Structures are given as C-alpha cells and as structure tokens.
Amino acid sequence: MFDTININLRSIDTQQLNFVKTVTRDLNVDTTTSRYGTTYTSHIDNLTIRTTTQGVSIGNGSLCKFLHGNNIVNFTRTDTRLAFEKLSDTLHISLNNATVSRMDVAYNFEVTHPPESYFYHLGNLPYYKRLEQMFYKGVEGLYYSSVSDKKQLVFYDKIKETTNRKDYVPPEYQNKNLLRYELRLKNHIKQIFKVNKVTVPMLYDVQFYNRIVDYWRSEYQKIVKVNEYEIDIADCKGIRDLNKIGMLLLVEQQGGMNEFFKKLDQQYNTGRLDKRQRSEIKRQTKELMQNKSIGVVRSPLIEELNTFVEGV
C-alpha cells in the first residue's frame, strides 16, 4: 500500500557515539556547509539520505521501488517491514524511533477499460479542489487537493506513467489497464490518525496498518460518483418528475455533473449566485443523480472501481 514514505530520525534516539560516521560509512556523500552546520547527502537506489549531527532524513523516493525495483507491484505490510529492515542494515542504525513526516498510500487496479475512462465518473469531493491535468508527460491524471494542502488524492494510468518515465514494467503487467489510486498525506499525519507520533514500526503493525487502509478507502468513498442516466418519458408521473427530468437534461447539456458544477462555481465567483444558492443547487443535483426512479442507472465503470476499492 505504501509508496513514498519520508521519515526523520534524531541522532540522540540512536545511541550512536559517532552518528554521521556510522550512517555514511558505506555511502557516497556530497557535503554542503551553511551557518546551520554540515549536511551529508547520499542516495541509496532511489532514496535520498540527508545526514547531520542532529539526525537523518530519508525519503523523496518510492519504498516499493527500493525493495522491488518497481512500484507497479502492490506493496504489502510485510514488504514494508522488509524494506525498512534493508534500509536499517544499509545505514547501520535502527529506524524504530524514526517518525513519519509524509506517507503516500497507493494501490494499482487492473481494470477493464483505459484508466482515463473512469475519471468522468469521479465527481466532486467536499473540501477538495478537483482538477484533471497531466500527471506526467502524456499521462492524464485526476487530482483532488485539500484546501489545507495537507492531503491529495491522485488517479492515473500506472503503466503509461511508468513507460513514459522509461522505468521497468514487469512482463505480467505489460499492455494492462492499470489504474492507480494514490492518497498523499503530506504532513500532519499524527493529527490525521490522532496519535502522538507515527513511527516506522507502526507502518507494519497490523492494527495501525488497517487504520491506514481504512482511511485510504474512506477518502475514496467520499467522492461523489457520477452515474449514467437514461431519460424515458414513461417514467414521468407528474410535474415534479418532469422538473427532475428537465434538470437532468440541463446537466447533460452542460457536459455532465462535473462541468455543470464548474459553471455554478463561475456564477458564484462573478456574484450571480450566493454561497447558499450554489450549495443548494449542488445538493439537489447530487440527490437527483442518485435517483434510479427517473432513469438514473449505475455506471458499470464506477461499480467496478467501487468493488476493487472495497476489496482491498
């Protein structure tokens, strides 16, 4: 489940007499000096190691790629423990007291259709900004960025991204439709999980690991799912249903719910709608899109993705 994990370890928590020498003795080191002291920067495969007399920071790379050579395979709880054991052996220090400052939780799903086909059916997410943009050169991505910027959800085509980066794709994944859902917890992790601190051993502790997976799943579940609908006048039983069908046709005319909501936001930004009016129209539209009695049907694509996420 994990990809990038950034951690920090204070030298006083390691009981090493010569901390810098211990950590860097088998590494190629670039040294920089400032008024704050000397920093020793090294790289272990794709991970960046920055060491000072006060401590060491490790990260800015995929933990999965560090262990397996790629981050297409899904990274397990056991893999997490093995990766940190390998890292500890390389640095000659225990990482048990290291605290986690960033955590990317990700899973790759082999889906029926090209991953971009699913983006339309993932609508708004409360307190996040939704944006479709390039994830990497030629790779479309769907982003949800929290207003506080401490969390981000990203969906993209993992095979296309890996291929475009010229990274290794295992033979069993070549020519597959692999949709990646990645939750990036950029900071405030201890506040998110309501603990004093998150340490390395907690990442492969069964109970805490399950909490992380549940949180990753729950953030996905909060996304408004955009269903497909079929308009049939035979379902109309009065003026109220006729009004609802008319609203569905309006949403369809605007390019679907996501585009409709963008235009509502434009109306709000120009002062033609107030906050209450915009919220009420969005609320009623969401309810309408879930109403099967007037021709709204579940999208098979979103049903497929829902099932995959629930199964993790």
PDB file of C-alpha atoms in Angstrom:
ATOM      1  CA  MET A   1       0.000   0.000   0.000  1.00  0.00           C
ATOM      2  CA  PHE A   2       2.874   2.431   0.602  1.00  0.00           C
ATOM      3  CA  ASP A   3       4.936   4.245  -1.985  1.00  0.00           C
ATOM      4  CA  THR A   4       6.819   7.354  -0.862  1.00  0.00           C
ATOM      5  CA  ILE A   5       7.486   7.454   2.883  1.00  0.00           C
ATOM      6  CA  ASN A   6       9.516  10.316   4.362  1.00  0.00           C
ATOM      7  CA  ILE A   7      10.990   9.728   7.814  1.00  0.00           C
ATOM      8  CA  ASN A   8      13.177  11.617  10.287  1.00  0.00           C
ATOM      9  CA  LEU A   9      15.399  10.142  12.987  1.00  0.00           C
ATOM     10  CA  ARG A  10      17.133  12.174  15.698  1.00  0.00           C
ATOM     11  CA  SER A  11      20.708  11.158  16.451  1.00  0.00           C
ATOM     12  CA  ILE A  12      20.043  11.171  20.217  1.00  0.00           C
ATOM     13  CA  ASP A  13      17.500   8.390  19.683  1.00  0.00           C
ATOM     14  CA  THR A  14      20.059   6.009  18.154  1.00  0.00           C
ATOM     15  CA  GLN A  15      22.654   5.731  20.954  1.00  0.00           C
ATOM     16  CA  GLN A  16      25.424   6.028  18.356  1.00  0.00           C
ATOM     17  CA  LEU A  17      28.621   7.746  19.544  1.00  0.00           C
ATOM     18  CA  ASN A  18      29.571   8.879  16.026  1.00  0.00           C
ATOM     19  CA  PHE A  19      26.247   9.167  14.283  1.00  0.00           C
ATOM     20  CA  VAL A  20      27.365  10.748  10.994  1.00  0.00           C
ATOM     21  CA  LYS A  21      30.268   8.327  10.515  1.00  0.00           C
ATOM     22  CA  THR A  22      28.034   5.320  11.244  1.00  0.00           C
ATOM     23  CA  VAL A  23      25.297   6.335   8.793  1.00  0.00           C
ATOM     24  CA  THR A  24      27.531   7.447   5.918  1.00  0.00           C
ATOM     25  CA  ARG A  25      30.417   4.980   6.140  1.00  0.00           C
ATOM     26  CA  ASP A  26      29.260   2.876   3.125  1.00  0.00           C
ATOM     27  CA  LEU A  27      27.736   5.750   1.140  1.00  0.00           C
ATOM     28  CA  ASN A  28      28.951   8.176  -1.469  1.00  0.00           C
ATOM     29  CA  VAL A  29      28.489  11.593   0.126  1.00  0.00           C
ATOM     30  CA  ASP A  30      28.065  15.166  -1.135  1.00  0.00           C
ATOM     31  CA  THR A  31      28.871  17.693   1.583  1.00  0.00           C
ATOM     32  CA  THR A  32      27.338  21.151   1.932  1.00  0.00           C
ATOM     33  CA  THR A  33      28.021  23.628   4.728  1.00  0.00           C
ATOM     34  CA  SER A  34      25.891  26.524   5.924  1.00  0.00           C
ATOM     35  CA  ARG A  35      25.553  28.577   9.100  1.00  0.00           C
ATOM     36  CA  TYR A  36      23.376  25.760  10.436  1.00  0.00           C
ATOM     37  CA  GLY A  37      26.119  23.149  10.063  1.00  0.00           C
ATOM     38  CA  THR A  38      27.206  20.481   7.603  1.00  0.00           C
ATOM     39  CA  THR A  39      24.784  18.260   5.651  1.00  0.00           C
ATOM     40  CA  TYR A  40      25.900  14.959   4.111  1.00  0.00           C
ATOM     41  CA  THR A  41      23.662  13.990   1.177  1.00  0.00           C
ATOM     42  CA  SER A  42      23.669  10.454  -0.205  1.00  0.00           C
ATOM     43  CA  HIS A  43      21.479   8.221  -2.351  1.00  0.00           C
ATOM     44  CA  ILE A  44      20.560   4.581  -1.844  1.00  0.00           C
ATOM     45  CA  ASP A  45      18.980   3.480  -5.107  1.00  0.00           C
ATOM     46  CA  ASN A  46      16.052   5.906  -5.494  1.00  0.00           C
ATOM     47  CA  LEU A  47      16.024   7.182  -1.887  1.00  0.00           C
ATOM     48  CA  THR A  48      17.690  10.402  -0.702  1.00  0.00           C
ATOM     49  CA  ILE A  49      19.542  10.357   2.633  1.00  0.00           C
ATOM     50  CA  ARG A  50      20.421  13.660   4.368  1.00  0.00           C
ATOM     51  CA  THR A  51      22.536  13.357   7.480  1.00  0.00           C
ATOM     52  CA  THR A  52      23.666  15.933  10.039  1.00  0.00           C
ATOM     53  CA  THR A  53      24.965  15.644  13.587  1.00  0.00           C
ATOM     54  CA  GLN A  54      21.370  16.189  14.744  1.00  0.00           C
ATOM     55  CA  GLY A  55      19.808  13.355  12.742  1.00  0.00           C
ATOM     56  CA  VAL A  56      18.948  11.846   9.388  1.00  0.00           C
ATOM     57  CA  SER A  57      16.044  12.339   6.987  1.00  0.00           C
ATOM     58  CA  ILE A  58      15.156   9.679   4.436  1.00  0.00           C
ATOM     59  CA  GLY A  59      12.683   9.812   1.570  1.00  0.00           C
ATOM     60  CA  ASN A  60      11.796  11.531  -1.695  1.00  0.00           C
ATOM     61  CA  GLY A  61      11.522   8.154  -3.395  1.00  0.00           C
ATOM     62  CA  SER A  62       9.382   5.046  -3.636  1.00  0.00           C
ATOM     63  CA  LEU A  63       9.824   2.494  -0.861  1.00  0.00           C
ATOM     64  CA  CYS A  64       8.314  -0.112  -3.180  1.00  0.00           C
ATOM     65  CA  LYS A  65      10.845   0.644  -5.918  1.00  0.00           C
ATOM     66  CA  PHE A  66      13.643   0.484  -3.319  1.00  0.00           C
ATOM     67  CA  LEU A  67      12.633  -3.079  -2.383  1.00  0.00           C
ATOM     68  CA  HIS A  68      11.299  -4.496  -5.658  1.00  0.00           C
ATOM     69  CA  GLY A  69      12.887  -2.354  -8.359  1.00  0.00           C
ATOM     70  CA  ASN A  70       9.498  -1.036  -9.484  1.00  0.00           C
ATOM     71  CA  ASN A  71       6.361   0.393  -7.911  1.00  0.00           C
ATOM     72  CA  ILE A  72       3.850  -1.400 -10.119  1.00  0.00           C
ATOM     73  CA  VAL A  73       3.549  -4.417  -7.842  1.00  0.00           C
ATOM     74  CA  ASN A  74       1.277  -3.756  -4.879  1.00  0.00           C
ATOM     75  CA  PHE A  75       3.326  -3.208  -1.725  1.00  0.00           C
ATOM     76  CA  THR A  76       2.221  -5.288   1.279  1.00  0.00           C
ATOM     77  CA  ARG A  77       2.519  -4.818   5.030  1.00  0.00           C
ATOM     78  CA  THR A  78       5.280  -7.457   5.106  1.00  0.00           C
ATOM     79  CA  ASP A  79       7.078  -5.655   2.273  1.00  0.00           C
ATOM     80  CA  THR A  80       7.048  -2.501   4.411  1.00  0.00           C
ATOM     81  CA  ARG A  81       8.852  -4.275   7.242  1.00  0.00           C
ATOM     82  CA  LEU A  82      11.370  -5.857   4.845  1.00  0.00           C
ATOM     83  CA  ALA A  83      12.108  -2.521   3.172  1.00  0.00           C
ATOM     84  CA  PHE A  84      12.895  -0.801   6.474  1.00  0.00           C
ATOM     85  CA  GLU A  85      14.989  -3.751   7.640  1.00  0.00           C
ATOM     86  CA  LYS A  86      17.014  -3.488   4.409  1.00  0.00           C
ATOM     87  CA  LEU A  87      17.389   0.255   4.906  1.00  0.00           C
ATOM     88  CA  SER A  88      18.449  -0.183   8.543  1.00  0.00           C
ATOM     89  CA  ASP A  89      21.099  -2.733   7.542  1.00  0.00           C
ATOM     90  CA  THR A  90      22.455  -0.374   4.879  1.00  0.00           C
ATOM     91  CA  LEU A  91      22.688   2.583   7.285  1.00  0.00           C
ATOM     92  CA  HIS A  92      23.859   0.511  10.283  1.00  0.00           C
ATOM     93  CA  ILE A  93      21.213   2.046  12.579  1.00  0.00           C
ATOM     94  CA  SER A  94      17.818   1.060  13.894  1.00  0.00           C
ATOM     95  CA  LEU A  95      14.944   3.056  12.402  1.00  0.00           C
ATOM     96  CA  ASN A  96      12.431   2.021  15.061  1.00  0.00           C
ATOM     97  CA  ASN A  97      12.401   5.517  16.592  1.00  0.00           C
ATOM     98  CA  ALA A  98      12.119   7.335  13.259  1.00  0.00           C
ATOM     99  CA  THR A  99       8.956   9.402  12.812  1.00  0.00           C
ATOM    100  CA  VAL A 100       6.949   9.572   9.590  1.00  0.00           C
ATOM    101  CA  SER A 101       6.547  13.043   8.057  1.00  0.00           C
ATOM    102  CA  ARG A 102       4.945  12.045   4.742  1.00  0.00           C
ATOM    103  CA  MET A 103       3.012   8.986   3.646  1.00  0.00           C
ATOM    104  CA  ASP A 104       1.765   8.054   0.156  1.00  0.00           C
ATOM    105  CA  VAL A 105      -0.746   5.200   0.268  1.00  0.00           C
ATOM    106  CA  ALA A 106      -1.385   3.642  -3.137  1.00  0.00           C
ATOM    107  CA  TYR A 107      -2.874   0.641  -4.900  1.00  0.00           C
ATOM    108  CA  ASN A 108      -2.927  -0.426  -8.570  1.00  0.00           C
ATOM    109  CA  PHE A 109      -6.100  -1.957 -10.010  1.00  0.00           C
ATOM    110  CA  GLU A 110      -6.243  -3.962 -13.225  1.00  0.00           C
ATOM    111  CA  VAL A 111      -9.411  -2.534 -14.777  1.00  0.00           C
ATOM    112  CA  THR A 112     -11.442  -3.409 -17.852  1.00  0.00           C
ATOM    113  CA  HIS A 113     -11.156  -0.085 -19.678  1.00  0.00           C
ATOM    114  CA  PRO A 114      -8.401   2.525 -20.097  1.00  0.00           C
ATOM    115  CA  PRO A 115      -7.947   4.290 -16.727  1.00  0.00           C
ATOM    116  CA  GLU A 116      -8.904   7.714 -18.126  1.00  0.00           C
ATOM    117  CA  SER A 117     -12.401   6.333 -18.844  1.00  0.00           C
ATOM    118  CA  TYR A 118     -13.111   6.226 -15.106  1.00  0.00           C
ATOM    119  CA  PHE A 119     -12.256   9.866 -14.362  1.00  0.00           C
ATOM    120  CA  TYR A 120     -15.579  11.242 -15.631  1.00  0.00           C
ATOM    121  CA  HIS A 121     -17.467   9.137 -13.074  1.00  0.00           C
ATOM    122  CA  LEU A 122     -15.454  10.514 -10.133  1.00  0.00           C
ATOM    123  CA  GLY A 123     -17.147  13.779  -9.235  1.00  0.00           C
ATOM    124  CA  ASN A 124     -16.618  16.380  -6.546  1.00  0.00           C
ATOM    125  CA  LEU A 125     -15.112  15.712  -3.125  1.00  0.00           C
ATOM    126  CA  PRO A 126     -16.080  18.008  -0.231  1.00  0.00           C
ATOM    127  CA  TYR A 127     -13.260  20.355   0.919  1.00  0.00           C
ATOM    128  CA  TYR A 128     -11.082  19.373  -2.063  1.00  0.00           C
ATOM    129  CA  LYS A 129     -10.404  21.003  -5.412  1.00  0.00           C
ATOM    130  CA  ARG A 130     -10.927  18.648  -8.356  1.00  0.00           C
ATOM    131  CA  LEU A 131      -8.581  19.065 -11.304  1.00  0.00           C
ATOM    132  CA  GLU A 132      -7.904  16.985 -14.409  1.00  0.00           C
ATOM    133  CA  GLN A 133      -4.383  17.674 -15.645  1.00  0.00           C
ATOM    134  CA  MET A 134      -1.254  15.949 -16.896  1.00  0.00           C
ATOM    135  CA  PHE A 135       0.284  13.744 -14.197  1.00  0.00           C
ATOM    136  CA  TYR A 136       3.427  13.244 -16.241  1.00  0.00           C
ATOM    137  CA  LYS A 137       4.388  13.780 -19.884  1.00  0.00           C
ATOM    138  CA  GLY A 138       1.464  12.453 -21.902  1.00  0.00           C
ATOM    139  CA  VAL A 139      -0.214  10.879 -18.867  1.00  0.00           C
ATOM    140  CA  GLU A 140      -3.612  12.243 -17.845  1.00  0.00           C
ATOM    141  CA  GLY A 141      -4.277  12.476 -14.141  1.00  0.00           C
ATOM    142  CA  LEU A 142      -7.202  13.313 -11.878  1.00  0.00           C
ATOM    143  CA  TYR A 143      -6.252  15.302  -8.760  1.00  0.00           C
ATOM    144  CA  TYR A 144      -8.148  16.164  -5.596  1.00  0.00           C
ATOM    145  CA  SER A 145      -6.198  18.652  -3.477  1.00  0.00           C
ATOM    146  CA  SER A 146      -7.420  19.573   0.010  1.00  0.00           C
ATOM    147  CA  VAL A 147      -7.966  23.227   0.809  1.00  0.00           C
ATOM    148  CA  SER A 148      -5.332  22.958   3.561  1.00  0.00           C
ATOM    149  CA  ASP A 149      -2.936  21.266   1.062  1.00  0.00           C
ATOM    150  CA  LYS A 150      -2.058  18.546   3.558  1.00  0.00           C
ATOM    151  CA  LYS A 151      -3.800  15.802   1.563  1.00  0.00           C
ATOM    152  CA  GLN A 152      -4.124  14.876  -2.095  1.00  0.00           C
ATOM    153  CA  LEU A 153      -5.870  12.070  -3.983  1.00  0.00           C
ATOM    154  CA  VAL A 154      -4.485  11.171  -7.418  1.00  0.00           C
ATOM    155  CA  PHE A 155      -5.784   8.769 -10.092  1.00  0.00           C
ATOM    156  CA  TYR A 156      -3.757   7.909 -13.209  1.00  0.00           C
ATOM    157  CA  ASP A 157      -2.657   5.219 -15.677  1.00  0.00           C
ATOM    158  CA  LYS A 158       0.245   3.497 -13.935  1.00  0.00           C
ATOM    159  CA  ILE A 159       1.524   1.572 -16.954  1.00  0.00           C
ATOM    160  CA  LYS A 160       1.543   4.642 -19.188  1.00  0.00           C
ATOM    161  CA  GLU A 161       3.284   6.685 -16.468  1.00  0.00           C
ATOM    162  CA  THR A 162       5.939   4.006 -15.894  1.00  0.00           C
ATOM    163  CA  THR A 163       6.527   3.536 -19.632  1.00  0.00           C
ATOM    164  CA  ASN A 164       6.834   7.278 -20.263  1.00  0.00           C
ATOM    165  CA  ARG A 165       9.403   7.538 -17.462  1.00  0.00           C
ATOM    166  CA  LYS A 166      11.276   4.675 -19.160  1.00  0.00           C
ATOM    167  CA  ASP A 167      11.094   2.651 -15.945  1.00  0.00           C
ATOM    168  CA  TYR A 168      10.802  -1.122 -15.771  1.00  0.00           C
ATOM    169  CA  VAL A 169       7.393  -2.737 -16.333  1.00  0.00           C
ATOM    170  CA  PRO A 170       7.257  -6.396 -15.211  1.00  0.00           C
ATOM    171  CA  PRO A 171       6.164  -8.697 -18.080  1.00  0.00           C
ATOM    172  CA  GLU A 172       2.930  -9.729 -16.345  1.00  0.00           C
ATOM    173  CA  TYR A 173       1.752  -6.083 -16.305  1.00  0.00           C
ATOM    174  CA  GLN A 174       2.634  -5.097 -19.864  1.00  0.00           C
ATOM    175  CA  ASN A 175      -0.320  -3.978 -22.020  1.00  0.00           C
ATOM    176  CA  LYS A 176      -2.615  -3.986 -18.976  1.00  0.00           C
ATOM    177  CA  ASN A 177      -5.093  -1.289 -17.958  1.00  0.00           C
ATOM    178  CA  LEU A 178      -3.686  -0.416 -14.537  1.00  0.00           C
ATOM    179  CA  LEU A 179      -5.478   2.384 -12.684  1.00  0.00           C
ATOM    180  CA  ARG A 180      -3.636   3.736  -9.662  1.00  0.00           C
ATOM    181  CA  TYR A 181      -5.380   5.405  -6.743  1.00  0.00           C
ATOM    182  CA  GLU A 182      -2.877   7.231  -4.546  1.00  0.00           C
ATOM    183  CA  LEU A 183      -3.600   9.103  -1.305  1.00  0.00           C
ATOM    184  CA  ARG A 184      -0.810  11.514  -0.380  1.00  0.00           C
ATOM    185  CA  LEU A 185      -0.630  12.579   3.251  1.00  0.00           C
ATOM    186  CA  LYS A 186       1.901  15.387   3.002  1.00  0.00           C
ATOM    187  CA  ASN A 187       2.002  16.452   6.647  1.00  0.00           C
ATOM    188  CA  HIS A 188       0.048  16.488   9.931  1.00  0.00           C
ATOM    189  CA  ILE A 189      -0.061  12.688   9.855  1.00  0.00           C
ATOM    190  CA  LYS A 190      -0.240  12.327  13.629  1.00  0.00           C
ATOM    191  CA  GLN A 191      -3.232  14.682  13.702  1.00  0.00           C
ATOM    192  CA  ILE A 192      -4.989  12.712  10.960  1.00  0.00           C
ATOM    193  CA  PHE A 193      -4.674   9.460  12.936  1.00  0.00           C
ATOM    194  CA  LYS A 194      -4.992  11.128  16.357  1.00  0.00           C
ATOM    195  CA  VAL A 195      -1.742   9.774  17.807  1.00  0.00           C
ATOM    196  CA  ASN A 196       1.257  11.463  19.486  1.00  0.00           C
ATOM    197  CA  LYS A 197       3.521  10.411  16.618  1.00  0.00           C
ATOM    198  CA  VAL A 198       3.695   7.873  13.791  1.00  0.00           C
ATOM    199  CA  THR A 199       6.860   5.771  13.913  1.00  0.00           C
ATOM    200  CA  VAL A 200       8.269   3.281  11.423  1.00  0.00           C
ATOM    201  CA  PRO A 201       7.141   0.100  13.288  1.00  0.00           C
ATOM    202  CA  MET A 202       3.565   1.420  13.288  1.00  0.00           C
ATOM    203  CA  LEU A 203       3.532   1.193   9.477  1.00  0.00           C
ATOM    204  CA  TYR A 204       3.651  -2.600   9.623  1.00  0.00           C
ATOM    205  CA  ASP A 205       1.738  -3.070  12.872  1.00  0.00           C
ATOM    206  CA  VAL A 206      -1.457  -4.937  11.917  1.00  0.00           C
ATOM    207  CA  GLN A 207      -3.930  -2.675  13.710  1.00  0.00           C
ATOM    208  CA  PHE A 208      -2.390   0.634  12.639  1.00  0.00           C
ATOM    209  CA  TYR A 209      -1.816  -0.601   9.099  1.00  0.00           C
ATOM    210  CA  ASN A 210      -5.524  -1.489   8.879  1.00  0.00           C
ATOM    211  CA  ARG A 211      -6.386   2.014  10.113  1.00  0.00           C
ATOM    212  CA  ILE A 212      -4.326   3.481   7.281  1.00  0.00           C
ATOM    213  CA  VAL A 213      -6.048   1.262   4.689  1.00  0.00           C
ATOM    214  CA  ASP A 214      -9.472   2.154   6.105  1.00  0.00           C
ATOM    215  CA  TYR A 215      -8.632   5.858   5.876  1.00  0.00           C
ATOM    216  CA  TRP A 216      -7.405   5.458   2.277  1.00  0.00           C
ATOM    217  CA  ARG A 217     -10.678   3.684   1.418  1.00  0.00           C
ATOM    218  CA  SER A 218     -12.894   6.183   3.242  1.00  0.00           C
ATOM    219  CA  GLU A 219     -11.402   9.145   1.367  1.00  0.00           C
ATOM    220  CA  TYR A 220     -12.309   7.463  -1.918  1.00  0.00           C
ATOM    221  CA  GLN A 221     -15.812   6.711  -0.686  1.00  0.00           C
ATOM    222  CA  LYS A 222     -16.432  10.418  -0.008  1.00  0.00           C
ATOM    223  CA  ILE A 223     -16.079  11.224  -3.710  1.00  0.00           C
ATOM    224  CA  VAL A 224     -19.442  11.881  -5.358  1.00  0.00           C
ATOM    225  CA  LYS A 225     -19.864   9.209  -8.037  1.00  0.00           C
ATOM    226  CA  VAL A 226     -21.282  10.380 -11.360  1.00  0.00           C
ATOM    227  CA  ASN A 227     -23.747   7.798 -12.684  1.00  0.00           C
ATOM    228  CA  GLU A 228     -25.132   7.406 -16.165  1.00  0.00           C
ATOM    229  CA  TYR A 229     -28.780   8.031 -16.876  1.00  0.00           C
ATOM    230  CA  GLU A 230     -31.399   7.279 -19.474  1.00  0.00           C
ATOM    231  CA  ILE A 231     -34.301   9.663 -19.972  1.00  0.00           C
ATOM    232  CA  ASP A 232     -37.642   7.894 -20.505  1.00  0.00           C
ATOM    233  CA  ILE A 233     -40.814   9.999 -20.512  1.00  0.00           C
ATOM    234  CA  ALA A 234     -42.750   6.895 -19.487  1.00  0.00           C
ATOM    235  CA  ASP A 235     -41.229   7.287 -16.021  1.00  0.00           C
ATOM    236  CA  CYS A 236     -42.799  10.738 -15.648  1.00  0.00           C
ATOM    237  CA  LYS A 237     -45.735  10.672 -13.215  1.00  0.00           C
ATOM    238  CA  GLY A 238     -46.348  14.388 -12.810  1.00  0.00           C
ATOM    239  CA  ILE A 239     -44.950  17.912 -12.839  1.00  0.00           C
ATOM    240  CA  ARG A 240     -42.412  17.116 -10.101  1.00  0.00           C
ATOM    241  CA  ASP A 241     -40.897  14.250 -12.116  1.00  0.00           C
ATOM    242  CA  LEU A 242     -40.993  16.395 -15.239  1.00  0.00           C
ATOM    243  CA  ASN A 243     -38.985  19.090 -13.446  1.00  0.00           C
ATOM    244  CA  LYS A 244     -36.435  16.483 -12.361  1.00  0.00           C
ATOM    245  CA  ILE A 245     -36.099  15.132 -15.892  1.00  0.00           C
ATOM    246  CA  GLY A 246     -35.686  18.685 -17.166  1.00  0.00           C
ATOM    247  CA  MET A 247     -32.861  19.240 -14.678  1.00  0.00           C
ATOM    248  CA  LEU A 248     -31.156  16.010 -15.804  1.00  0.00           C
ATOM    249  CA  LEU A 249     -31.341  17.198 -19.407  1.00  0.00           C
ATOM    250  CA  LEU A 250     -29.830  20.545 -18.383  1.00  0.00           C
ATOM    251  CA  VAL A 251     -26.936  18.818 -16.597  1.00  0.00           C
ATOM    252  CA  GLU A 252     -26.383  16.604 -19.641  1.00  0.00           C
ATOM    253  CA  GLN A 253     -26.448  19.648 -21.940  1.00  0.00           C
ATOM    254  CA  GLN A 254     -23.698  21.297 -19.861  1.00  0.00           C
ATOM    255  CA  GLY A 255     -21.413  18.283 -20.296  1.00  0.00           C
ATOM    256  CA  GLY A 256     -22.272  16.283 -17.174  1.00  0.00           C
ATOM    257  CA  MET A 257     -22.277  16.974 -13.445  1.00  0.00           C
ATOM    258  CA  ASN A 258     -18.632  17.994 -13.125  1.00  0.00           C
ATOM    259  CA  GLU A 259     -18.894  20.568 -15.917  1.00  0.00           C
ATOM    260  CA  PHE A 260     -22.231  21.765 -14.561  1.00  0.00           C
ATOM    261  CA  PHE A 261     -20.660  22.334 -11.133  1.00  0.00           C
ATOM    262  CA  LYS A 262     -17.762  24.257 -12.712  1.00  0.00           C
ATOM    263  CA  LYS A 263     -20.257  26.625 -14.300  1.00  0.00           C
ATOM    264  CA  LEU A 264     -22.055  27.045 -10.976  1.00  0.00           C
ATOM    265  CA  ASP A 265     -18.702  27.986  -9.431  1.00  0.00           C
ATOM    266  CA  GLN A 266     -18.193  30.569 -12.170  1.00  0.00           C
ATOM    267  CA  GLN A 267     -21.637  32.014 -11.408  1.00  0.00           C
ATOM    268  CA  TYR A 268     -20.689  32.196  -7.726  1.00  0.00           C
ATOM    269  CA  ASN A 269     -17.305  33.819  -8.425  1.00  0.00           C
ATOM    270  CA  THR A 270     -18.962  36.535 -10.518  1.00  0.00           C
ATOM    271  CA  GLY A 271     -21.580  37.234  -7.840  1.00  0.00           C
ATOM    272  CA  ARG A 272     -24.576  35.873  -9.764  1.00  0.00           C
ATOM    273  CA  LEU A 273     -25.148  33.161  -7.142  1.00  0.00           C
ATOM    274  CA  ASP A 274     -24.569  33.398  -3.405  1.00  0.00           C
ATOM    275  CA  LYS A 275     -22.974  30.608  -1.355  1.00  0.00           C
ATOM    276  CA  ARG A 276     -26.306  29.236  -0.113  1.00  0.00           C
ATOM    277  CA  GLN A 277     -27.799  29.111  -3.619  1.00  0.00           C
ATOM    278  CA  ARG A 278     -24.759  27.332  -5.070  1.00  0.00           C
ATOM    279  CA  SER A 279     -24.708  24.772  -2.252  1.00  0.00           C
ATOM    280  CA  GLU A 280     -28.427  24.058  -2.577  1.00  0.00           C
ATOM    281  CA  ILE A 281     -28.278  23.545  -6.351  1.00  0.00           C
ATOM    282  CA  LYS A 282     -25.295  21.197  -5.954  1.00  0.00           C
ATOM    283  CA  ARG A 283     -27.027  19.259  -3.170  1.00  0.00           C
ATOM    284  CA  GLN A 284     -30.211  18.744  -5.203  1.00  0.00           C
ATOM    285  CA  THR A 285     -28.221  17.791  -8.310  1.00  0.00           C
ATOM    286  CA  LYS A 286     -26.266  15.129  -6.386  1.00  0.00           C
ATOM    287  CA  GLU A 287     -29.505  13.701  -4.964  1.00  0.00           C
ATOM    288  CA  LEU A 288     -31.061  13.682  -8.419  1.00  0.00           C
ATOM    289  CA  MET A 289     -28.116  11.818  -9.928  1.00  0.00           C
ATOM    290  CA  GLN A 290     -28.602   9.060  -7.337  1.00  0.00           C
ATOM    291  CA  ASN A 291     -32.350   8.708  -8.052  1.00  0.00           C
ATOM    292  CA  LYS A 292     -32.884   5.490 -10.006  1.00  0.00           C
ATOM    293  CA  SER A 293     -36.665   6.002 -10.245  1.00  0.00           C
ATOM    294  CA  ILE A 294     -36.283   8.608 -13.014  1.00  0.00           C
ATOM    295  CA  GLY A 295     -33.841   6.733 -15.206  1.00  0.00           C
ATOM    296  CA  VAL A 296     -30.525   7.107 -13.380  1.00  0.00           C
ATOM    297  CA  VAL A 297     -28.532   3.877 -13.678  1.00  0.00           C
ATOM    298  CA  ARG A 298     -25.274   2.888 -12.033  1.00  0.00           C
ATOM    299  CA  SER A 299     -22.217   3.266 -14.231  1.00  0.00           C
ATOM    300  CA  PRO A 300     -20.620  -0.176 -14.723  1.00  0.00           C
ATOM    301  CA  LEU A 301     -17.201   1.517 -14.640  1.00  0.00           C
ATOM    302  CA  ILE A 302     -17.735   3.096 -11.230  1.00  0.00           C
ATOM    303  CA  GLU A 303     -19.318  -0.112  -9.925  1.00  0.00           C
ATOM    304  CA  GLU A 304     -16.170  -1.967 -10.998  1.00  0.00           C
ATOM    305  CA  LEU A 305     -13.876   0.551  -9.300  1.00  0.00           C
ATOM    306  CA  ASN A 306     -16.008   0.627  -6.137  1.00  0.00           C
ATOM    307  CA  THR A 307     -15.763  -3.161  -5.893  1.00  0.00           C
ATOM    308  CA  PHE A 308     -11.985  -3.094  -6.272  1.00  0.00           C
ATOM    309  CA  VAL A 309     -11.502  -0.422  -3.583  1.00  0.00           C
ATOM    310  CA  GLU A 310     -13.859  -2.218  -1.192  1.00  0.00           C
ATOM    311  CA  GLY A 311     -11.875  -5.428  -1.707  1.00  0.00           C
ATOM    312  CA  VAL A 312      -8.506  -4.070  -0.588  1.00  0.00           C
TER     313      VAL A 312
END
